Short mmCIF file of C-alpha atoms in Angstrom, two decimals:
data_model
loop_
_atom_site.label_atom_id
_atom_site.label_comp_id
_atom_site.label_asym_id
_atom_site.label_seq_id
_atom_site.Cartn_x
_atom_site.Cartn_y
_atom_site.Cartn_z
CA UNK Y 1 127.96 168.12 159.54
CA UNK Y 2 124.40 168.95 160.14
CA UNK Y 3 122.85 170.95 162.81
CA UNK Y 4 119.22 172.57 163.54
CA UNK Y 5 119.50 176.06 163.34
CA UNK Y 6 117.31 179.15 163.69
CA UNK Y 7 118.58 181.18 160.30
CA UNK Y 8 116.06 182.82 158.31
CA UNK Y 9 115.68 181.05 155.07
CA UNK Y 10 117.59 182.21 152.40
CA UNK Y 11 117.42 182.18 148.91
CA UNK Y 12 121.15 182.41 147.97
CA UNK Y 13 121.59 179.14 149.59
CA UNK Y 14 124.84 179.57 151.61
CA UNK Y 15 127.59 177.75 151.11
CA UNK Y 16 126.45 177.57 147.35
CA UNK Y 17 128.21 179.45 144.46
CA UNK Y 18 126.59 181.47 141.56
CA UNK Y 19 122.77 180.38 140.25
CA UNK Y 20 120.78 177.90 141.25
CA UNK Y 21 121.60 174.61 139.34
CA UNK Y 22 118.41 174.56 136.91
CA UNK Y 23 117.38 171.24 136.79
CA UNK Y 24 116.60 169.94 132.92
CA UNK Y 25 113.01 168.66 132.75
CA UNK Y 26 114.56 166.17 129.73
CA UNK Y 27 117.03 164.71 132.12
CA UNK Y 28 120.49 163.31 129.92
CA UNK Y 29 123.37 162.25 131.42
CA UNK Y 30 123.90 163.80 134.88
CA UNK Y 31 127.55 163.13 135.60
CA UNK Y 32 129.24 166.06 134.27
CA UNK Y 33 126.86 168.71 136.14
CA UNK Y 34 127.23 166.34 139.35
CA UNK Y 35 130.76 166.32 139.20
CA UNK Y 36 130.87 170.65 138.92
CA UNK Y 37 128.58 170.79 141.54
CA UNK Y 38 130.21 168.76 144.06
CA UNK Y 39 133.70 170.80 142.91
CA UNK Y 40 131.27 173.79 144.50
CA UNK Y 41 129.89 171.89 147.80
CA UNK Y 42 127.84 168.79 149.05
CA UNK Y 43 124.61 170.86 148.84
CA UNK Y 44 123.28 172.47 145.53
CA UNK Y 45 120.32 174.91 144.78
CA UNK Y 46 118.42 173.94 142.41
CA UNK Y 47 115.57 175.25 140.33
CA UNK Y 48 112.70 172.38 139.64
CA UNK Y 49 110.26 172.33 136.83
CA UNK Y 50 107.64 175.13 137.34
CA UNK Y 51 110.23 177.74 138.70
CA UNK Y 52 110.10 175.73 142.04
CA UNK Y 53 113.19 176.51 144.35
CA UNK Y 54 114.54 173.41 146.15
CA UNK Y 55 117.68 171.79 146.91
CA UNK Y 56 120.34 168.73 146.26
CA UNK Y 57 122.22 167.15 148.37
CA UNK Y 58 124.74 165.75 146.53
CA UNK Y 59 127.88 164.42 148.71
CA UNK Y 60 128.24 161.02 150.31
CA UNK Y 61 128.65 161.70 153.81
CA UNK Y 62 125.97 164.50 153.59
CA UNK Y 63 123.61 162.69 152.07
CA UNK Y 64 124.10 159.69 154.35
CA UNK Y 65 123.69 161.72 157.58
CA UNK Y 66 120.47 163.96 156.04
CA UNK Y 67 118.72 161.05 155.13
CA UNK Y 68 118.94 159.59 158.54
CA UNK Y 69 118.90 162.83 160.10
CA UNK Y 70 115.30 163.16 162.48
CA UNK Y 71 114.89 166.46 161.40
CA UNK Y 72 114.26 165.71 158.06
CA UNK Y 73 110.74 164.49 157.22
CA UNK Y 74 108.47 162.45 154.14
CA UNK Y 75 104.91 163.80 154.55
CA UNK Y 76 103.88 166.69 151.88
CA UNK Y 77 102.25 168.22 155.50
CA UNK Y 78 106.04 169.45 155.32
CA UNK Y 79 106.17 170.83 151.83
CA UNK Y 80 106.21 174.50 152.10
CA UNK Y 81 104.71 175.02 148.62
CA UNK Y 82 102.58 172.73 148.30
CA UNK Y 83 100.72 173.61 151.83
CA UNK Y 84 100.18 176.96 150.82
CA UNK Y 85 99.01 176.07 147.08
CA UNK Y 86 102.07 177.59 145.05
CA UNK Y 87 102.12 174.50 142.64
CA UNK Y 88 100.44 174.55 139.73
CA UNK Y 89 97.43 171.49 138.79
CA UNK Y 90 99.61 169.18 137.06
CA UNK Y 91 103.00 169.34 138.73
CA UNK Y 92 105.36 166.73 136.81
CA UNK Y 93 106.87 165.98 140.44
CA UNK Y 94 102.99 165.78 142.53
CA UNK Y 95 103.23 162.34 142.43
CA UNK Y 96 106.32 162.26 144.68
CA UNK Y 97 105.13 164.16 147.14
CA UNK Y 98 101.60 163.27 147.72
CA UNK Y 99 101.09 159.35 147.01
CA UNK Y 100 99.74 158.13 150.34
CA UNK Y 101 102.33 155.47 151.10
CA UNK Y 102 105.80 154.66 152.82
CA UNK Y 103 107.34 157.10 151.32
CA UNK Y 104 105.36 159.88 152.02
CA UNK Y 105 105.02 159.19 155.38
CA UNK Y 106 106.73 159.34 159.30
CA UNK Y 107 106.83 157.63 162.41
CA UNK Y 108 104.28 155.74 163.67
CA UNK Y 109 102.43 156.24 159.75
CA UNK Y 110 105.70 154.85 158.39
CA UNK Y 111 106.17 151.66 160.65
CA UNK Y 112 102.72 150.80 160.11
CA UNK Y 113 102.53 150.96 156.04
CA UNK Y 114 106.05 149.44 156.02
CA UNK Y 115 105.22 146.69 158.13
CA UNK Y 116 101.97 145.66 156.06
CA UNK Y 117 104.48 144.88 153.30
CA UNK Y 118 107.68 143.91 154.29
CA UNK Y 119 106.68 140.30 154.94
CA UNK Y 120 106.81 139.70 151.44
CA UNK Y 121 110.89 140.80 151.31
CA UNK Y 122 112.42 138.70 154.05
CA UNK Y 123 115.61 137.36 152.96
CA UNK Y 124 113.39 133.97 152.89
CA UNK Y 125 110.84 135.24 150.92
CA UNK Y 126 113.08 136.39 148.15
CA UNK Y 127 115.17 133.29 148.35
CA UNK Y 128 111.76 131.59 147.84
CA UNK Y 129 111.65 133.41 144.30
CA UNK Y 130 115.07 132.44 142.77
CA UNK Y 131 114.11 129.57 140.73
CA UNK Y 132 111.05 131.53 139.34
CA UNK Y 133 113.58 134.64 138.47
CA UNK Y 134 115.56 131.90 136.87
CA UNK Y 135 113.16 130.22 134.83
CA UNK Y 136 111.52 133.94 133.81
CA UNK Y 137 115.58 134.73 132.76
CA UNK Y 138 116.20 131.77 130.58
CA UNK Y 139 112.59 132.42 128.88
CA UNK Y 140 113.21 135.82 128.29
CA UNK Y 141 116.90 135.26 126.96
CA UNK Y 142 114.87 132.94 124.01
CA UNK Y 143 113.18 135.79 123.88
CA UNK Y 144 116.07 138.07 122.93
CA UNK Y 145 117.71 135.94 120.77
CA UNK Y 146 114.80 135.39 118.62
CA UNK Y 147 114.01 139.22 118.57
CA UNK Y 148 117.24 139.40 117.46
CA UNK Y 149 117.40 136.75 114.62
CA UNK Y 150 114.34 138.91 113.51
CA UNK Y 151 116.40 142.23 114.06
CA UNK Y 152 118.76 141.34 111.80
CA UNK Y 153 121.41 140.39 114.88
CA UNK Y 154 120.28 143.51 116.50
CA UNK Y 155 117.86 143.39 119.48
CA UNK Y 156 116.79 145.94 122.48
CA UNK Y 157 117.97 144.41 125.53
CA UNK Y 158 115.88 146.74 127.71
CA UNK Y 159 112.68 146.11 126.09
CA UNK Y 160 113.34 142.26 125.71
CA UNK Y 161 114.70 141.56 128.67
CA UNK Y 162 115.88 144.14 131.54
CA UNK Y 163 112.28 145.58 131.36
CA UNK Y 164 110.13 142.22 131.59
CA UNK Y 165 112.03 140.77 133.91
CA UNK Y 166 111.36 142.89 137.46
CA UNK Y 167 108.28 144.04 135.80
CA UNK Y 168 107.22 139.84 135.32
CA UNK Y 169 108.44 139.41 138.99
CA UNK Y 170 106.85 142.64 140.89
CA UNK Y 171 103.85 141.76 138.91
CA UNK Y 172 103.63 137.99 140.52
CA UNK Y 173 104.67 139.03 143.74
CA UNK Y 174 101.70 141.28 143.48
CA UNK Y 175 99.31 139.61 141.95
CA UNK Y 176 98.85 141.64 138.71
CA UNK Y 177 97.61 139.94 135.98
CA UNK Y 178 99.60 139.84 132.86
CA UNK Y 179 97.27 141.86 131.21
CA UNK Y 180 97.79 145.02 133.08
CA UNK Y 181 101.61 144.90 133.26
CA UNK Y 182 102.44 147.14 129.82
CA UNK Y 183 100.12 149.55 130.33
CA UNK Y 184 101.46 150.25 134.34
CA UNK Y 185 105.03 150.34 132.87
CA UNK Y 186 104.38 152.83 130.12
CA UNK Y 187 102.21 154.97 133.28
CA UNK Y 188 104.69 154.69 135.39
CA UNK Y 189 107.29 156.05 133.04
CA UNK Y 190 105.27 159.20 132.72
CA UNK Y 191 105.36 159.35 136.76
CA UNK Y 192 108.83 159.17 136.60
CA UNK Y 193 109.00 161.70 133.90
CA UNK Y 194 109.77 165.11 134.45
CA UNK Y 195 109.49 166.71 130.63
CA UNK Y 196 105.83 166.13 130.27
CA UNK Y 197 103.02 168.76 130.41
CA UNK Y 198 100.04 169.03 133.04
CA UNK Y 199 97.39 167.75 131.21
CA UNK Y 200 99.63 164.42 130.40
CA UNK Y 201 100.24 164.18 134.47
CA UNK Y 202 97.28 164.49 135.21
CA UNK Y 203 96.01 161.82 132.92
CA UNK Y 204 98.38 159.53 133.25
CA UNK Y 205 97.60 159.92 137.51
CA UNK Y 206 93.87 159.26 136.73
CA UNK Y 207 94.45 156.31 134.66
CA UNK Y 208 97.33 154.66 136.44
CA UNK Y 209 94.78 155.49 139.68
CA UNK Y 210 91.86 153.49 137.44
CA UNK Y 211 94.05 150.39 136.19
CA UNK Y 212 95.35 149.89 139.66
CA UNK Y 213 91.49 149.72 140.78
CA UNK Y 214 90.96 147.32 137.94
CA UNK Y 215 94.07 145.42 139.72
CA UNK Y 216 92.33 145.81 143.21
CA UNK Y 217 88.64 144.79 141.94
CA UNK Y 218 90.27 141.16 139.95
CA UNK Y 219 92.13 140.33 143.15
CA UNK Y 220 88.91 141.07 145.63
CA UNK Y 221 87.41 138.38 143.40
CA UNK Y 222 90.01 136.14 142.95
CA UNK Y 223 92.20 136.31 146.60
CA UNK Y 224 95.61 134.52 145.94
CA UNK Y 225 98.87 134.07 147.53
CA UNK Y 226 100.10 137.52 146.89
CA UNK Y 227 100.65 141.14 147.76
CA UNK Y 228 97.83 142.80 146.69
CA UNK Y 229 95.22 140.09 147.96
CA UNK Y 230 97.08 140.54 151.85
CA UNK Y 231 96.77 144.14 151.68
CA UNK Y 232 93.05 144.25 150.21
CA UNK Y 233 92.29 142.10 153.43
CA UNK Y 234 94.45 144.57 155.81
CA UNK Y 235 92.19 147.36 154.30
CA UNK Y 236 88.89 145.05 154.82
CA UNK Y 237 89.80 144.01 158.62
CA UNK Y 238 88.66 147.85 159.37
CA UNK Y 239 90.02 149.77 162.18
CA UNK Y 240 93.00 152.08 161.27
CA UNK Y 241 95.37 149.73 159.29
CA UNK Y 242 94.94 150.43 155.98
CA UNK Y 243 92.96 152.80 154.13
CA UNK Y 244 91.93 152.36 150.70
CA UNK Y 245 93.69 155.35 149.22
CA UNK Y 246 96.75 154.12 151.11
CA UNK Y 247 96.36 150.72 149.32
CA UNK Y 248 96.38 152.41 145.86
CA UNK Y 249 99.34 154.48 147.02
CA UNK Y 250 101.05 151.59 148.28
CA UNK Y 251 100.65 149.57 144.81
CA UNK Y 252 101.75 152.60 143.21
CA UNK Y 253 104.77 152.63 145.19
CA UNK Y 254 105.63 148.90 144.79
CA UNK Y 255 104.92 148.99 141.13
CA UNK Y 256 107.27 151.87 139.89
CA UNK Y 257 110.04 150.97 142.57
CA UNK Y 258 109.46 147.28 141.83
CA UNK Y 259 110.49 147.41 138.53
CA UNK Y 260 111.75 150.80 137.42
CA UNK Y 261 115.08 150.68 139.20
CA UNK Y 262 116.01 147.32 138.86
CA UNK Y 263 115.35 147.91 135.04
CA UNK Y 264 117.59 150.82 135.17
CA UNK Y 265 119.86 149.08 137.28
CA UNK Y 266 120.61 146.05 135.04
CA UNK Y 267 120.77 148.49 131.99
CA UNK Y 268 123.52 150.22 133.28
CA UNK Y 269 125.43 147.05 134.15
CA UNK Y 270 125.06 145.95 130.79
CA UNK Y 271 126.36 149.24 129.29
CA UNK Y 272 128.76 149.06 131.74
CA UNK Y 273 130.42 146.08 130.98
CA UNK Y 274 130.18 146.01 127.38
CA UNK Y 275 132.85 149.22 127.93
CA UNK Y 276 134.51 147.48 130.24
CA UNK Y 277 135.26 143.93 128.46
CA UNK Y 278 138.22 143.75 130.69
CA UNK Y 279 136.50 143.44 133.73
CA UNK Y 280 133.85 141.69 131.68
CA UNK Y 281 136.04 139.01 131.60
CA UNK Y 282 137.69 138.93 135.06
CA UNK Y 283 134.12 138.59 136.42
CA UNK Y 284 133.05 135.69 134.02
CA UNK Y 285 136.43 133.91 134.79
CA UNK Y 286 134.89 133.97 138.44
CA UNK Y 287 137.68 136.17 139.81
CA UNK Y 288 135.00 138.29 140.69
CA UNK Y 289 132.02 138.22 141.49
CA UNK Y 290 128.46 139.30 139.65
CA UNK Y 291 127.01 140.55 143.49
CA UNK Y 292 130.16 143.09 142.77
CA UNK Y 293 128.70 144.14 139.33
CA UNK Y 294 125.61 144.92 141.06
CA UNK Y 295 127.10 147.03 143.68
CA UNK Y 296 129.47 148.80 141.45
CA UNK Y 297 126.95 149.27 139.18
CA UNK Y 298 124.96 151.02 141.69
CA UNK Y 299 127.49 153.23 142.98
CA UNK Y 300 128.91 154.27 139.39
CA UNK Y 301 125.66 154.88 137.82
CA UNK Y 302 122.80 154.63 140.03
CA UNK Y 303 119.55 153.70 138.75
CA UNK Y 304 118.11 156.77 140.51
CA UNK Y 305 119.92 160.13 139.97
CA UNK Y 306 117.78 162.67 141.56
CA UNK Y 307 115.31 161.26 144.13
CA UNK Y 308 112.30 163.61 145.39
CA UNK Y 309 111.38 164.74 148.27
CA UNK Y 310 112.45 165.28 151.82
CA UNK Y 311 111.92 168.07 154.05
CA UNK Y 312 113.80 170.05 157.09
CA UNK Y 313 111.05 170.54 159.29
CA UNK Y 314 113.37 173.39 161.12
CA UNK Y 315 115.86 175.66 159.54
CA UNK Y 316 118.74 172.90 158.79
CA UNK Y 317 122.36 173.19 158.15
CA UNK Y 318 124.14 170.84 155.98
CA UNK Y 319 127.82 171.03 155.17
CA UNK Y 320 127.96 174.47 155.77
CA UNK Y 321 124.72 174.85 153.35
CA UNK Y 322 121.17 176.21 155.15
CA UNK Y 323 118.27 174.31 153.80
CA UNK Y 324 115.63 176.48 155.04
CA UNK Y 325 112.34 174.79 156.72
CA UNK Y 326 109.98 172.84 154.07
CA UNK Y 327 112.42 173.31 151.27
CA UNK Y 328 112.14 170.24 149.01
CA UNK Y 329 115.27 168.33 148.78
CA UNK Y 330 116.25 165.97 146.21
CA UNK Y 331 118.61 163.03 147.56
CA UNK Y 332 121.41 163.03 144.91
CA UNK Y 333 122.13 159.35 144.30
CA UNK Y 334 124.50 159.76 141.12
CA UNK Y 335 126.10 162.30 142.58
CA UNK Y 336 127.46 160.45 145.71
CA UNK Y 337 128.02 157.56 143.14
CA UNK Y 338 130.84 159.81 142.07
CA UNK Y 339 132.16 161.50 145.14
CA UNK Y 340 135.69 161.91 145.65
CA UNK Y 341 135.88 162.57 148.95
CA UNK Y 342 134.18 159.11 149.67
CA UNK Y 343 135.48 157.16 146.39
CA UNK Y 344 139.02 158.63 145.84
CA UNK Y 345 140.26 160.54 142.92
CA UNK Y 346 139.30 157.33 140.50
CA UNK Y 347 135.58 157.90 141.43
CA UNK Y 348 134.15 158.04 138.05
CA UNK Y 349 135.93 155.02 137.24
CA UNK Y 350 134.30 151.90 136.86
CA UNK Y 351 136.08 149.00 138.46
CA UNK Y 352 134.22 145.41 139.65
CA UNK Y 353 137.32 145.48 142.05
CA UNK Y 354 137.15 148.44 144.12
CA UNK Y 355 136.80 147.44 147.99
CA UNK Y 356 134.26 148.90 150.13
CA UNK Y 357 136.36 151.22 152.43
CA UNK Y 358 136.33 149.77 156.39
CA UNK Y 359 133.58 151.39 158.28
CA UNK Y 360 132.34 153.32 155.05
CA UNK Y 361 128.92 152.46 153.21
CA UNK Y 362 129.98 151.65 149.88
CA UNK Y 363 127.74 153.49 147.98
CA UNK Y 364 123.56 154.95 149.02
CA UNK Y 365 121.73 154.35 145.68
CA UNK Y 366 119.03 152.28 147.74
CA UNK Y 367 118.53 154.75 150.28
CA UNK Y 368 119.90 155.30 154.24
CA UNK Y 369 118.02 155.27 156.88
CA UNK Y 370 114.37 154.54 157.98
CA UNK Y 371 113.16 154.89 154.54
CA UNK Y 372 116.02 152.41 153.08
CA UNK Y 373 114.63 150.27 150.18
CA UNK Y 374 112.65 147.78 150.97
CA UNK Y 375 112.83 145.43 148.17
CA UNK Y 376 116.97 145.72 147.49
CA UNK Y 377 117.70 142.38 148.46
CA UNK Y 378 115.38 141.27 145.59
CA UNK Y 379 116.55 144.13 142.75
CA UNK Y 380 120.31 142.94 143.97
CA UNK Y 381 119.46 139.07 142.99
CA UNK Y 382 117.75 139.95 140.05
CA UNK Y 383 119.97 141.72 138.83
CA UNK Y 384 122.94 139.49 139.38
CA UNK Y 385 120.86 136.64 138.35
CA UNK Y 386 120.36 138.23 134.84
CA UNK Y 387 123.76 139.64 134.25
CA UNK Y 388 125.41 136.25 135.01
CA UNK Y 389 122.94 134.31 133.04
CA UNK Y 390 123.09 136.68 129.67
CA UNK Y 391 126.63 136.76 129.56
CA UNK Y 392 126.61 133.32 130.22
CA UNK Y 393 123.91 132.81 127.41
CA UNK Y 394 125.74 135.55 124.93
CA UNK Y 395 129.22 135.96 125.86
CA UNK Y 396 130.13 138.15 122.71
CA UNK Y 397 127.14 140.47 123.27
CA UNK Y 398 127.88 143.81 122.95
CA UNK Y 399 126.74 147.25 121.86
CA UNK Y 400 124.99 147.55 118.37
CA UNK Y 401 125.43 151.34 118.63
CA UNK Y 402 128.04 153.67 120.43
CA UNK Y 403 127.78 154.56 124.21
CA UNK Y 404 127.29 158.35 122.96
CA UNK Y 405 124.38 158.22 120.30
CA UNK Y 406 122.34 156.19 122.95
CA UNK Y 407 119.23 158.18 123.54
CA UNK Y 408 118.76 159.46 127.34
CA UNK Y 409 115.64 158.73 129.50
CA UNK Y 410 113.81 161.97 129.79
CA UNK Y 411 113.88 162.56 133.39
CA UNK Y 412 116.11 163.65 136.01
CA UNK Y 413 114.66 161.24 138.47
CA UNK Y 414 115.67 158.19 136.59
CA UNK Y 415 118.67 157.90 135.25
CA UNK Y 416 119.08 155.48 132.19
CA UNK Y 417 118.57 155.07 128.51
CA UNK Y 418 115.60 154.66 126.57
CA UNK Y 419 116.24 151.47 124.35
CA UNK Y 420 119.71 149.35 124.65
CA UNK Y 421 120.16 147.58 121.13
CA UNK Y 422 122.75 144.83 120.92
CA UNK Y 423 124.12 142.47 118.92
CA UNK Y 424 124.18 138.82 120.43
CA UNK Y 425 125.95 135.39 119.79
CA UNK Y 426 124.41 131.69 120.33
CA UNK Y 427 126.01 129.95 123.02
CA UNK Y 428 129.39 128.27 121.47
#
């Protein structure tokens, strides 16, 4: 399905039809415009904010074998545009591209960052964690409920509780005092952002850049058990393993991924299933199980729609589709969510039961490859962990609004919406 090849670039995009897809800065709901451009192909042009031509790829077994293709690189040294200064100060999508971490980098630059972290999401290490995600849980559930009996029944589950929670885990794990923790989620919502204005990036890059400094100086004073302290010493050791600009990138990293997706993620599962009472209730009869939640979840409306940036480092064609050299390519999570051709004719329906096809990856929301998430293991028991405990908790809860008047995160990147209100019940 893909092969190196020596085409001139081309702007038409073969194996494309009509325009370039033009990307919407405010994000909404990506489904419908995945499932017309996957009708056209498994690769889409698309047009990203500041006129910037790129490209999607957008079917399953495309996507799988791109991202895991060794043609296809991380480092912005790649990035046609941005090496020869066509971006304008102020970029929405910089961020992606030139944060000096994992996923920015190759090879050897890669293993190394990777391996400075990794320790710290062994399947031991995040077994270590479960009873502290279960104790944050049940504290935050009395947290909802009461912001509820104050809401008049009516509470926002993503503010109360599927925000806090990986954002109160990532934080420990880190070693990021409680004090910084709102500020870094409201900055790294602008990162993720992709309707704001230069001046606003820019900003909110200097000042996430400054808290996480403010993170770096408390823990160089205060060493602990943690992230943040272990890498702080990797940068002091000297030599070549850590610089200090990689150390910021890396918290950067750890910080948005830590917590942004795995907010998203339980979210969806919650909107999910509140349309879905019938499988609601299949999975809290234990006929199924909440680990399937989590993975359906994932594959029917990933967390991430739209992930930036990878880039042929040779003339590559996919599916019949030339992405030419240094073309930025967006890795179209939502979009394989939905695929047919890997999911069946049913794929946009939501079902706890589906089986994972023999030999077939189920679905690629946490990445393929080399660059696979790191921390999924730990978003995966989280999230199942808070799913089974709220319903547990509130088994009437449900929607205080409908599905269709719930307000859309503004980005393309993340996919999500902005507040979740619900009703709840006391236990019975």
């Amino acid at each position: 399905m893909l092969d190196s090849t020596a085409a001139e670039p081309s702007n038409s995009a073969p194996g494309t039809s009509g325009a370039p897809h033009r990307l919407d800065p405010a994000g909404g709901c990506p489904h419908a415009d995945n499932a017309r451009l996957l009708a056209q192909g498994a690769v889409a042009a698309v047009v990203l904010p500041g006129e910037v031509d790129g490209m999607a790829v957008l079917g399953h077994e495309a996507l799988k074998e791109f991202l895991a293709h060794p043609q296809v690189a991380k480092g912005a040294g790649h990035f046609t545009a941005l090496r020869e200064g066509r971006l304008a100060a102020g970029w929405p999508l910089a961020t992606f591209a030139t944060v000096r971490g994992m996923t920015t980098a190759d090879g050897d630059d890669h293993r190394r960052l990777r391996s400075l972290v990794s320790k710290a999401f062994t399947a031991r290490r995040v077994e270590e964690l479960r009873p502290r995600i279960e104790e944050l849980t049940a504290d935050l559930l009395d947290g909802l409920q009461q912001a509820a009996e104050d809401g008049g029944g009516v509470a926002d589950l993503r503010a109360h509780f599927a925000l806090p929670l990986p954002m109160g885990v990532i934080g420990e794990l880190l070693g990021v005092d409680a004090e910084f923790r709102d500020r870094l989620h409201v900055l790294s919502n602008q990162v993720v952002a992709t309707d704001i204005g230069p001046d606003r990036v820019l900003a909110a890059d200097r000042e996430l850049v400054a808290v996480l400094a403010e993170v770096v100086a408390a823990r160089t004073g205060r060493p602990g058990d943690d992230l943040t302290s272990a890498l702080i010493a990797a940068r002091d050791e000297g030599g070549d393993r850590l610089t200090h600009e990689e150390l910021i990138g890396t918290l950067v990293l750890m910080i948005i991924a830590g917590h942004e997706t795995t907010l998203n993620l339980i979210t969806n599962a919650v909107r999910a299933l509140c349309g879905h009472r019938d499988q609601l209730e299949r999975v809290t009869r234990g006929e199924v199980a909440w680990a399937d939640v989590v993975e359906e979840t994932l594959r029917w409306d990933a967390p991430v729609s739209y992930f930036p940036f990878r880039y042929p480092v040779g003339d590559l064609t996919v599916d019949g589709t030339v992405i030419p050299r240094g073309t930025p390519v967006l890795a179209g999570y939502s979009a394989a969510g939905r695929d047919p051709a890997a999911h069946g004719p049913d794929a946009d329906r939501f079902d706890v039961t589906r089986p994972g096809r023999a030999g077939t990856t189920r679905h690629l929301s946490l990445g393929h490859g080399a660059h696979y998430c790191l921390g999924a293991p730990l978003a995966r028991m989280e999230s199942a962990i808070a799913l089974e405990r709220l319903f547990a908790r509130f088994p009437d809860l449900h929607l205080a609004t409908r599905e269709a008047d719930l307000s859309r995160h503004s980005s393309f990147v993340g996919n999500s919406v902005r507040a979740l209100p619900v009703r709840v019940s006391r236990r019975k």
